[in-house]
Short mmCIF file of C-alpha atoms and ligand atoms in Angstrom, two decimals:
data_model
loop_
_atom_site.label_atom_id
_atom_site.label_comp_id
_atom_site.label_asym_id
_atom_site.label_seq_id
_atom_site.Cartn_x
_atom_site.Cartn_y
_atom_site.Cartn_z
CA UNK A 1 99.27 54.77 176.07
CA UNK A 2 99.96 56.57 172.84
CA UNK A 3 98.55 56.96 169.36
CA UNK A 4 97.37 53.61 168.06
CA UNK A 5 96.36 52.63 164.53
CA UNK A 6 93.17 54.43 163.51
CA UNK A 7 90.15 52.86 165.15
CA UNK A 8 86.59 52.70 163.84
CA UNK A 9 83.92 52.80 166.52
CA UNK A 10 80.18 52.19 166.36
CA UNK A 11 77.96 54.00 168.87
CA UNK A 12 74.41 52.68 169.36
CA UNK A 13 71.97 54.87 171.31
CA UNK A 14 69.09 53.40 173.35
CA UNK A 15 66.91 56.39 174.25
CA UNK A 16 64.73 55.05 177.09
CA UNK A 17 64.95 55.13 180.90
CA UNK A 18 62.64 53.98 183.68
CA UNK A 19 62.56 57.52 185.05
CA UNK A 20 64.29 60.78 184.27
CA UNK A 21 67.02 61.80 186.70
CA UNK A 22 66.67 65.52 187.59
CA UNK A 23 70.26 66.42 186.63
CA UNK A 24 70.37 64.62 183.27
CA UNK A 25 70.06 66.20 179.81
CA UNK A 26 70.99 63.15 177.76
CA UNK A 27 68.57 62.07 175.03
CA UNK A 28 66.49 59.82 177.26
CA UNK A 29 62.73 59.36 177.43
CA UNK A 30 60.30 57.60 179.74
CA UNK A 31 57.55 55.52 178.10
CA UNK A 32 54.79 53.83 180.03
CA UNK A 33 53.82 51.42 177.25
CA UNK A 34 56.14 48.53 176.34
CA UNK A 35 58.84 49.35 173.77
CA UNK A 36 58.60 47.37 170.53
CA UNK A 37 62.20 46.14 170.53
CA UNK A 38 61.74 44.05 167.38
CA UNK A 39 60.77 47.21 165.49
CA UNK A 40 63.78 49.05 166.94
CA UNK A 41 66.12 46.19 166.04
CA UNK A 42 64.87 46.34 162.43
CA UNK A 43 65.43 50.09 162.34
CA UNK A 44 68.93 49.75 163.83
CA UNK A 45 69.69 47.13 161.14
CA UNK A 46 68.50 49.52 158.40
CA UNK A 47 70.53 52.43 159.74
CA UNK A 48 73.65 50.26 160.12
CA UNK A 49 73.25 49.08 156.50
CA UNK A 50 72.81 52.67 155.27
CA UNK A 51 75.88 53.85 157.21
CA UNK A 52 78.01 50.91 156.02
CA UNK A 53 77.06 51.74 152.42
CA UNK A 54 78.67 55.17 152.97
CA UNK A 55 81.79 53.90 154.78
CA UNK A 56 82.33 50.32 153.56
CA UNK A 57 85.30 48.11 154.31
CA UNK A 58 86.00 49.36 157.83
CA UNK A 59 87.21 47.12 160.64
CA UNK A 60 85.21 47.85 163.77
CA UNK A 61 87.50 48.13 166.79
CA UNK A 62 84.91 49.23 169.36
CA UNK A 63 81.14 49.17 169.84
CA UNK A 64 79.35 51.12 172.58
CA UNK A 65 75.69 50.78 173.62
CA UNK A 66 74.93 54.07 175.38
CA UNK A 67 71.84 55.83 176.55
CA UNK A 68 69.45 56.34 178.04
CA UNK A 69 69.54 52.95 179.65
CA UNK A 70 70.70 50.18 177.28
CA UNK A 71 70.45 47.70 180.16
CA UNK A 72 66.67 47.86 179.63
CA UNK A 73 67.17 46.18 176.23
CA UNK A 74 66.57 42.47 175.90
CA UNK A 75 69.81 40.51 175.30
CA UNK A 76 68.23 39.29 172.03
CA UNK A 77 68.00 42.91 170.82
CA UNK A 78 71.68 43.49 171.65
CA UNK A 79 72.54 40.25 169.80
CA UNK A 80 70.51 41.38 166.77
CA UNK A 81 72.33 44.76 166.63
CA UNK A 82 75.75 43.09 166.95
CA UNK A 83 74.74 40.69 164.20
CA UNK A 84 73.76 43.60 161.92
CA UNK A 85 77.11 45.30 162.57
CA UNK A 86 79.08 42.17 161.71
CA UNK A 87 77.04 41.62 158.54
CA UNK A 88 78.19 44.97 157.18
CA UNK A 89 81.68 45.48 158.57
CA UNK A 90 84.46 43.22 159.77
CA UNK A 91 84.51 43.26 163.57
CA UNK A 92 88.05 42.89 164.98
CA UNK A 93 88.54 39.69 166.99
CA UNK A 94 89.55 41.75 170.01
CA UNK A 95 86.85 44.40 169.60
CA UNK A 96 85.81 46.15 172.81
CA UNK A 97 82.01 45.89 173.14
CA UNK A 98 80.66 48.03 176.00
CA UNK A 99 77.14 48.38 177.37
CA UNK A 100 76.07 51.13 179.77
CA UNK A 101 73.97 49.70 182.59
CA UNK A 102 71.98 51.09 185.49
CA UNK A 103 72.88 49.16 188.64
CA UNK A 104 69.48 47.82 189.70
CA UNK A 105 68.95 44.17 190.58
CA UNK A 106 66.53 43.71 187.67
CA UNK A 107 69.09 44.88 185.17
CA UNK A 108 71.87 42.77 186.67
CA UNK A 109 69.81 39.64 185.90
CA UNK A 110 70.34 40.35 182.19
CA UNK A 111 74.16 40.59 182.42
CA UNK A 112 74.77 36.94 181.49
CA UNK A 113 72.53 37.32 178.45
CA UNK A 114 74.53 40.36 177.33
CA UNK A 115 77.77 38.42 177.78
CA UNK A 116 76.40 35.59 175.63
CA UNK A 117 75.35 38.15 173.01
CA UNK A 118 78.98 39.36 172.78
CA UNK A 119 79.26 42.28 175.22
CA UNK A 120 82.65 42.14 176.97
CA UNK A 121 82.63 45.33 179.05
CA UNK A 122 79.98 47.10 181.15
CA UNK A 123 79.91 50.63 182.47
CA UNK A 124 77.62 50.98 185.50
CA UNK A 125 76.02 54.24 186.59
CA UNK A 126 76.60 53.89 190.34
CA UNK A 127 76.74 57.73 190.86
CA UNK A 128 77.20 57.64 194.68
CA UNK A 129 77.85 55.17 197.49
CA UNK A 130 75.58 57.05 199.87
CA UNK A 131 71.82 56.41 199.97
CA UNK A 132 70.87 59.98 200.82
CA UNK A 133 72.95 61.31 197.94
CA UNK A 134 71.40 58.73 195.61
CA UNK A 135 67.90 59.79 196.64
CA UNK A 136 68.82 63.45 196.11
CA UNK A 137 70.04 62.54 192.61
CA UNK A 138 66.68 60.85 191.95
CA UNK A 139 68.23 57.43 191.47
CA UNK A 140 66.13 54.28 191.62
CA UNK A 141 68.79 52.14 193.35
CA UNK A 142 70.47 52.04 196.74
CA UNK A 143 74.22 51.93 197.31
CA UNK A 144 73.92 48.25 198.36
CA UNK A 145 72.04 47.37 195.17
CA UNK A 146 74.65 49.19 193.09
CA UNK A 147 77.52 47.34 194.79
CA UNK A 148 75.72 44.03 194.26
CA UNK A 149 75.40 44.89 190.55
CA UNK A 150 79.14 45.70 190.48
CA UNK A 151 79.87 42.27 192.00
CA UNK A 152 77.73 40.55 189.37
CA UNK A 153 79.46 42.58 186.62
CA UNK A 154 82.83 41.46 188.02
CA UNK A 155 81.83 37.81 187.84
CA UNK A 156 80.34 38.01 184.34
CA UNK A 157 82.51 40.37 182.27
CA UNK A 158 86.24 40.55 181.62
CA UNK A 159 86.10 44.31 182.05
CA UNK A 160 83.86 46.71 183.95
CA UNK A 161 83.82 50.32 184.99
CA UNK A 162 81.49 52.46 187.01
CA UNK A 163 80.55 56.14 187.15
CA UNK A 164 80.34 58.40 190.18
CA UNK A 165 79.14 62.00 190.32
CA UNK A 166 80.98 64.30 192.72
CA UNK A 167 80.81 67.98 193.74
CA UNK A 168 77.31 67.20 194.98
CA UNK A 169 75.49 69.59 197.34
CA UNK A 170 77.26 69.85 200.72
CA UNK A 171 79.96 67.34 199.78
CA UNK A 172 83.31 68.02 201.46
CA UNK A 173 86.71 66.88 200.13
CA UNK A 174 87.09 64.66 203.19
CA UNK A 175 83.76 62.87 202.64
CA UNK A 176 84.54 62.51 198.95
CA UNK A 177 88.00 61.03 199.67
CA UNK A 178 86.36 58.39 201.90
CA UNK A 179 83.68 57.56 199.34
CA UNK A 180 86.24 57.42 196.54
CA UNK A 181 88.49 55.05 198.50
CA UNK A 182 85.52 52.72 199.03
CA UNK A 183 84.78 52.94 195.31
CA UNK A 184 88.40 52.15 194.44
CA UNK A 185 88.18 49.01 196.57
CA UNK A 186 85.35 47.86 194.30
CA UNK A 187 86.86 49.06 191.04
CA UNK A 188 89.02 46.90 188.83
CA UNK A 189 90.66 48.85 186.05
CA UNK A 190 88.51 51.87 185.23
CA UNK A 191 86.38 54.58 186.87
CA UNK A 192 84.56 57.59 185.41
CA UNK A 193 84.29 60.47 187.89
CA UNK A 194 82.11 63.37 186.77
CA UNK A 195 81.77 66.68 188.50
CA UNK A 196 78.03 67.47 188.88
CA UNK A 197 77.07 69.83 186.07
CA UNK A 198 73.90 71.91 186.23
CA UNK A 199 72.45 71.36 182.76
CA UNK A 200 70.00 73.89 181.34
CA UNK A 201 66.31 73.01 181.34
CA UNK A 202 66.65 70.22 183.89
CA UNK A 203 64.83 70.21 187.25
CA UNK A 204 68.24 70.77 188.89
CA UNK A 205 68.66 73.97 186.85
CA UNK A 206 65.36 75.31 188.24
CA UNK A 207 66.27 74.34 191.82
CA UNK A 208 69.71 75.87 191.39
CA UNK A 209 68.32 79.11 189.96
CA UNK A 210 65.93 79.49 192.90
CA UNK A 211 68.64 78.76 195.48
CA UNK A 212 67.10 75.44 196.55
CA UNK A 213 70.06 73.46 195.28
CA UNK A 214 73.46 74.76 196.27
CA UNK A 215 76.51 73.19 194.70
CA UNK A 216 80.09 73.57 195.98
CA UNK A 217 81.71 76.92 195.17
CA UNK A 218 84.73 77.12 192.83
CA UNK A 219 87.30 76.67 195.61
CA UNK A 220 85.58 73.59 197.03
CA UNK A 221 85.03 72.19 193.53
CA UNK A 222 88.75 72.65 192.87
CA UNK A 223 89.63 70.91 196.16
CA UNK A 224 87.28 68.03 195.24
CA UNK A 225 88.95 67.76 191.83
CA UNK A 226 92.43 67.73 193.41
CA UNK A 227 91.29 65.06 195.91
CA UNK A 228 90.06 62.95 192.99
CA UNK A 229 93.42 63.13 191.24
CA UNK A 230 95.44 62.35 194.37
CA UNK A 231 93.34 59.45 195.64
CA UNK A 232 93.01 57.79 192.24
CA UNK A 233 96.69 58.17 191.33
CA UNK A 234 97.67 56.70 194.73
CA UNK A 235 95.48 53.65 193.90
CA UNK A 236 97.07 53.12 190.48
CA UNK A 237 94.19 54.61 188.46
CA UNK A 238 95.55 57.93 187.21
CA UNK A 239 93.42 60.19 185.02
CA UNK A 240 93.93 59.46 181.34
CA UNK A 241 91.18 61.94 180.48
CA UNK A 242 89.75 64.86 182.44
CA UNK A 243 86.99 62.67 184.02
CA UNK A 244 88.26 59.15 183.36
CA UNK A 245 90.72 57.05 185.33
CA UNK A 246 92.27 53.71 184.42
CA UNK A 247 95.14 51.39 185.05
CA UNK A 248 97.53 52.04 182.17
CA UNK A 249 96.39 49.84 179.28
CA UNK A 250 92.78 49.57 180.53
CA UNK A 251 91.42 52.81 179.09
CA UNK A 252 87.99 52.77 177.41
CA UNK A 253 89.06 52.25 173.80
CA UNK A 254 85.72 53.45 172.44
CA UNK A 255 85.97 56.84 174.12
CA UNK A 256 89.59 57.11 172.96
CA UNK A 257 88.24 56.94 169.39
CA UNK A 258 86.35 60.19 170.10
CA UNK A 259 89.12 61.91 171.98
CA UNK A 260 91.74 61.00 169.37
CA UNK A 261 89.43 62.37 166.67
CA UNK A 262 89.20 59.03 164.89
CA UNK A 263 86.23 57.75 162.86
CA UNK A 264 82.95 56.50 164.29
CA UNK A 265 79.41 55.76 163.19
CA UNK A 266 76.45 56.81 165.34
CA UNK A 267 73.21 54.85 165.06
CA UNK A 268 69.92 55.18 166.90
CA UNK A 269 67.93 58.28 167.96
CA UNK A 270 70.09 61.35 168.55
CA UNK A 271 73.39 59.59 167.80
CA UNK A 272 76.35 61.56 166.44
CA UNK A 273 78.99 60.25 164.03
CA UNK A 274 82.17 61.35 162.27
CA UNK A 275 82.60 59.64 158.89
CA UNK A 276 85.51 60.05 156.48
CA UNK A 277 84.11 59.99 152.94
CA UNK A 278 86.13 60.87 149.80
CA UNK A 279 88.74 62.74 151.84
CA UNK A 280 86.18 64.81 153.78
CA UNK A 281 85.07 64.43 157.35
CA UNK A 282 81.28 64.36 157.76
CA UNK A 283 79.63 65.25 161.08
CA UNK A 284 76.37 63.31 161.27
CA UNK A 285 73.45 63.41 163.70
CA UNK A 286 70.15 61.58 163.71
CA UNK A 287 66.63 62.59 164.77
CA UNK A 288 66.45 62.65 168.57
CA UNK A 289 62.79 61.76 169.22
CA UNK A 290 62.57 57.96 169.28
CA UNK A 291 59.26 57.57 167.44
CA UNK A 292 60.14 60.21 164.83
CA UNK A 293 63.52 58.48 164.33
CA UNK A 294 61.73 55.15 163.76
CA UNK A 295 59.45 56.72 161.16
CA UNK A 296 62.33 58.42 159.38
CA UNK A 297 64.33 55.17 159.20
CA UNK A 298 61.30 53.16 158.10
CA UNK A 299 60.44 55.59 155.31
CA UNK A 300 63.90 56.73 154.21
CA UNK A 301 66.38 54.06 155.35
CA UNK A 302 68.18 56.22 157.93
CA UNK A 303 67.43 58.77 160.65
CA UNK A 304 69.93 61.44 159.55
CA UNK A 305 68.98 65.06 160.12
CA UNK A 306 72.53 66.46 159.91
CA UNK A 307 75.29 65.51 157.50
CA UNK A 308 77.80 68.36 157.35
CA UNK A 309 81.23 68.37 155.79
CA UNK A 310 83.59 69.89 158.36
CA UNK A 311 85.93 72.67 157.32
CA UNK A 312 89.66 72.51 158.11
CA UNK A 313 89.12 74.95 160.99
CA UNK A 314 86.27 72.90 162.44
CA UNK A 315 88.34 69.72 162.25
CA UNK A 316 91.34 71.39 163.85
CA UNK A 317 89.21 72.91 166.65
CA UNK A 318 87.61 69.54 167.33
CA UNK A 319 91.03 67.87 167.33
CA UNK A 320 92.25 70.32 170.00
CA UNK A 321 89.05 70.23 172.04
CA UNK A 322 88.97 66.45 172.20
CA UNK A 323 92.70 65.67 172.27
CA UNK A 324 93.61 68.10 175.03
CA UNK A 325 91.16 66.32 177.37
CA UNK A 326 93.62 63.42 177.31
CA UNK A 327 96.65 63.13 179.59
CA UNK A 328 98.61 61.99 176.52
CA UNK A 329 97.75 65.31 174.81
CA UNK A 330 98.07 65.85 171.06
CA UNK A 331 100.63 65.50 168.32
CA UNK A 332 101.11 69.12 167.11
CA UNK A 333 102.11 67.78 163.67
CA UNK A 334 98.56 66.50 163.16
CA UNK A 335 97.25 70.01 163.81
CA UNK A 336 99.73 71.38 161.27
CA UNK A 337 98.51 68.88 158.65
CA UNK A 338 94.86 69.76 159.33
CA UNK A 339 95.29 73.54 159.33
CA UNK A 340 98.23 73.95 156.94
CA UNK A 341 99.90 75.99 159.68
CA UNK A 342 101.34 75.17 163.06
CA UNK A 343 100.02 76.14 166.49
CA UNK A 344 101.21 79.60 167.53
CA UNK A 345 104.55 79.10 169.39
CA UNK A 346 104.07 82.39 171.30
CA UNK A 347 100.74 81.24 172.70
CA UNK A 348 102.19 77.87 173.67
CA UNK A 349 105.11 79.61 175.38
CA UNK A 350 102.75 81.90 177.35
CA UNK A 351 100.58 78.99 178.47
CA UNK A 352 103.70 77.01 179.40
CA UNK A 353 104.99 79.93 181.43
CA UNK A 354 101.72 79.94 183.40
CA UNK A 355 102.20 76.20 184.01
CA UNK A 356 99.04 75.30 182.05
CA UNK A 357 100.57 73.19 179.26
CA UNK A 358 103.72 71.14 178.81
CA UNK A 359 105.56 69.44 175.96
CA UNK A 360 106.54 65.81 176.40
CA UNK A 361 109.90 64.29 175.43
CA UNK A 362 108.21 62.86 172.29
CA UNK A 363 107.09 66.37 171.33
CA UNK A 364 103.41 65.97 172.27
CA UNK A 365 101.58 68.96 173.70
CA UNK A 366 99.49 68.30 176.77
CA UNK A 367 97.59 70.18 179.43
CA UNK A 368 99.31 70.05 182.82
CA UNK A 369 97.54 69.23 186.10
CA UNK A 370 96.88 72.92 186.98
CA UNK A 371 95.61 73.44 183.42
CA UNK A 372 92.83 70.82 183.52
CA UNK A 373 90.40 72.81 185.71
CA UNK A 374 90.64 75.66 183.12
CA UNK A 375 90.76 73.39 180.07
CA UNK A 376 88.14 75.31 178.07
CA UNK A 377 90.12 78.53 178.37
CA UNK A 378 93.38 76.77 177.37
CA UNK A 379 91.73 75.27 174.27
CA UNK A 380 90.10 78.59 173.34
CA UNK A 381 93.47 80.33 173.60
CA UNK A 382 95.29 77.76 171.43
CA UNK A 383 92.50 77.64 168.83
CA UNK A 384 92.25 81.43 168.49
C1 SAM Q 1 74.22 58.93 179.75
S1 SAM Q 1 74.47 58.57 181.41
C2 SAM Q 1 73.99 56.89 181.17
C3 SAM Q 1 74.19 55.97 182.29
C4 SAM Q 1 72.99 55.32 182.88
N1 SAM Q 1 71.76 55.65 182.26
C5 SAM Q 1 72.90 55.72 184.32
O1 SAM Q 1 72.33 56.76 184.59
O2 SAM Q 1 73.40 54.97 185.14
C6 SAM Q 1 76.23 58.54 181.57
C7 SAM Q 1 76.80 59.19 182.80
O3 SAM Q 1 76.80 60.57 182.70
C8 SAM Q 1 76.90 61.13 184.00
N2 SAM Q 1 76.05 62.33 184.06
C9 SAM Q 1 74.85 62.52 183.48
N3 SAM Q 1 74.40 63.77 183.75
C10 SAM Q 1 75.34 64.38 184.51
C11 SAM Q 1 75.45 65.69 185.12
N4 SAM Q 1 74.50 66.60 184.98
N5 SAM Q 1 76.57 65.97 185.82
C12 SAM Q 1 77.56 65.04 185.95
N6 SAM Q 1 77.49 63.81 185.42
C13 SAM Q 1 76.40 63.48 184.71
C14 SAM Q 1 76.46 60.06 184.97
O4 SAM Q 1 77.54 59.68 185.78
C15 SAM Q 1 76.05 58.92 184.07
O5 SAM Q 1 76.38 57.67 184.60
S1 SF4 Q 2 71.26 59.63 184.20
FE1 SF4 Q 2 70.97 57.70 183.13
S2 SF4 Q 2 69.06 56.83 184.02
FE2 SF4 Q 2 69.11 58.96 184.60
S3 SF4 Q 2 67.87 59.95 183.00
FE3 SF4 Q 2 70.06 60.13 182.39
S4 SF4 Q 2 70.40 58.41 181.06
FE4 SF4 Q 2 68.49 57.98 182.21
#
């Protein structure tokens, strides 16, 4: 894996879930009344048209339906959004089109419809292969149901991935190694493995603050991280990003667009984008609240609430922050072009001496294995 021709990604956000998981701070909402998907599809079409008017002539290399829970959308709604995208941009013949799905039996019944609509990759939120852990995470599915959904995904799509959350309360490295090996038996080419994060203003944050939810301490978390790297590498799915593992060549191309600081459009409530217009990079964000987003799009043609031109420094910081998450690291020459100065050789030398970064034979700078658990500090040091 190495730098590929610039990609253009389209992210589509579906902001609804059947229930809110107590650890999650994504832009997701529970609604008891039926969602008017036809109205949403019209609004998506309008926002896609408005975005394409700003960045015409692109070739879309990846599309990602994220959430929330996009697997609650009707296949016809997915088809309508894909149709809108291809009316305004050329979509590459080999475009990667991913949909995030929750692994319940109801959602798995829609997989064939998504395939027919054009989706060629699913990412399933399995989270754990242990029913007690799933209940503690507030999930609506059992481990069996999740594995059944994985089997259906395998039979329907060319490519699939699933997510697990580790560093859960009371989890030991030994238990995690066993669970991960079972997961790897079910995985094909890609796994996302996230360390449980206590996000502010979630029910888990309250439980954590009052001592009712105890997560592994730093040493155990580190041992769990090391276990993850060893077990996955031994199964041929090394980390290509701090939380993502793939067989070489099977990385999620859409997420690589973000991590390689390439261009992408964000549509739907609370979606972010990075658009290159007249030589400037714009950071865009839309209204997060679904109904307010609909109203904004219906009255003004798009849901934008932020449209900022990034400064050189902001672009360079973002380039480091995103690129150093990748095992392939960054091309220092791109930093030099962005900032008009090179990265500080003395800082690189000091980090290298501590074993936190390394330079590849091709001259790329990357974070080394011991550096990943302290990635934020490494980036902050280089960006200073
Ligand atoms: C936006 S969620 C959408 C996936 C889908 N709705 C689901 O829950 O299955 C994407 C992934 O982020 C991860 N995630 C969300 N909150 C997290 C947290 N607090 N700590 C670690 N991982 C988290 C989960 O693994 C989840 O599958
Ligand atoms: S983890 Fe997934 S299902 Fe749960 S609230 Fe977040 S987006 Fe919704």
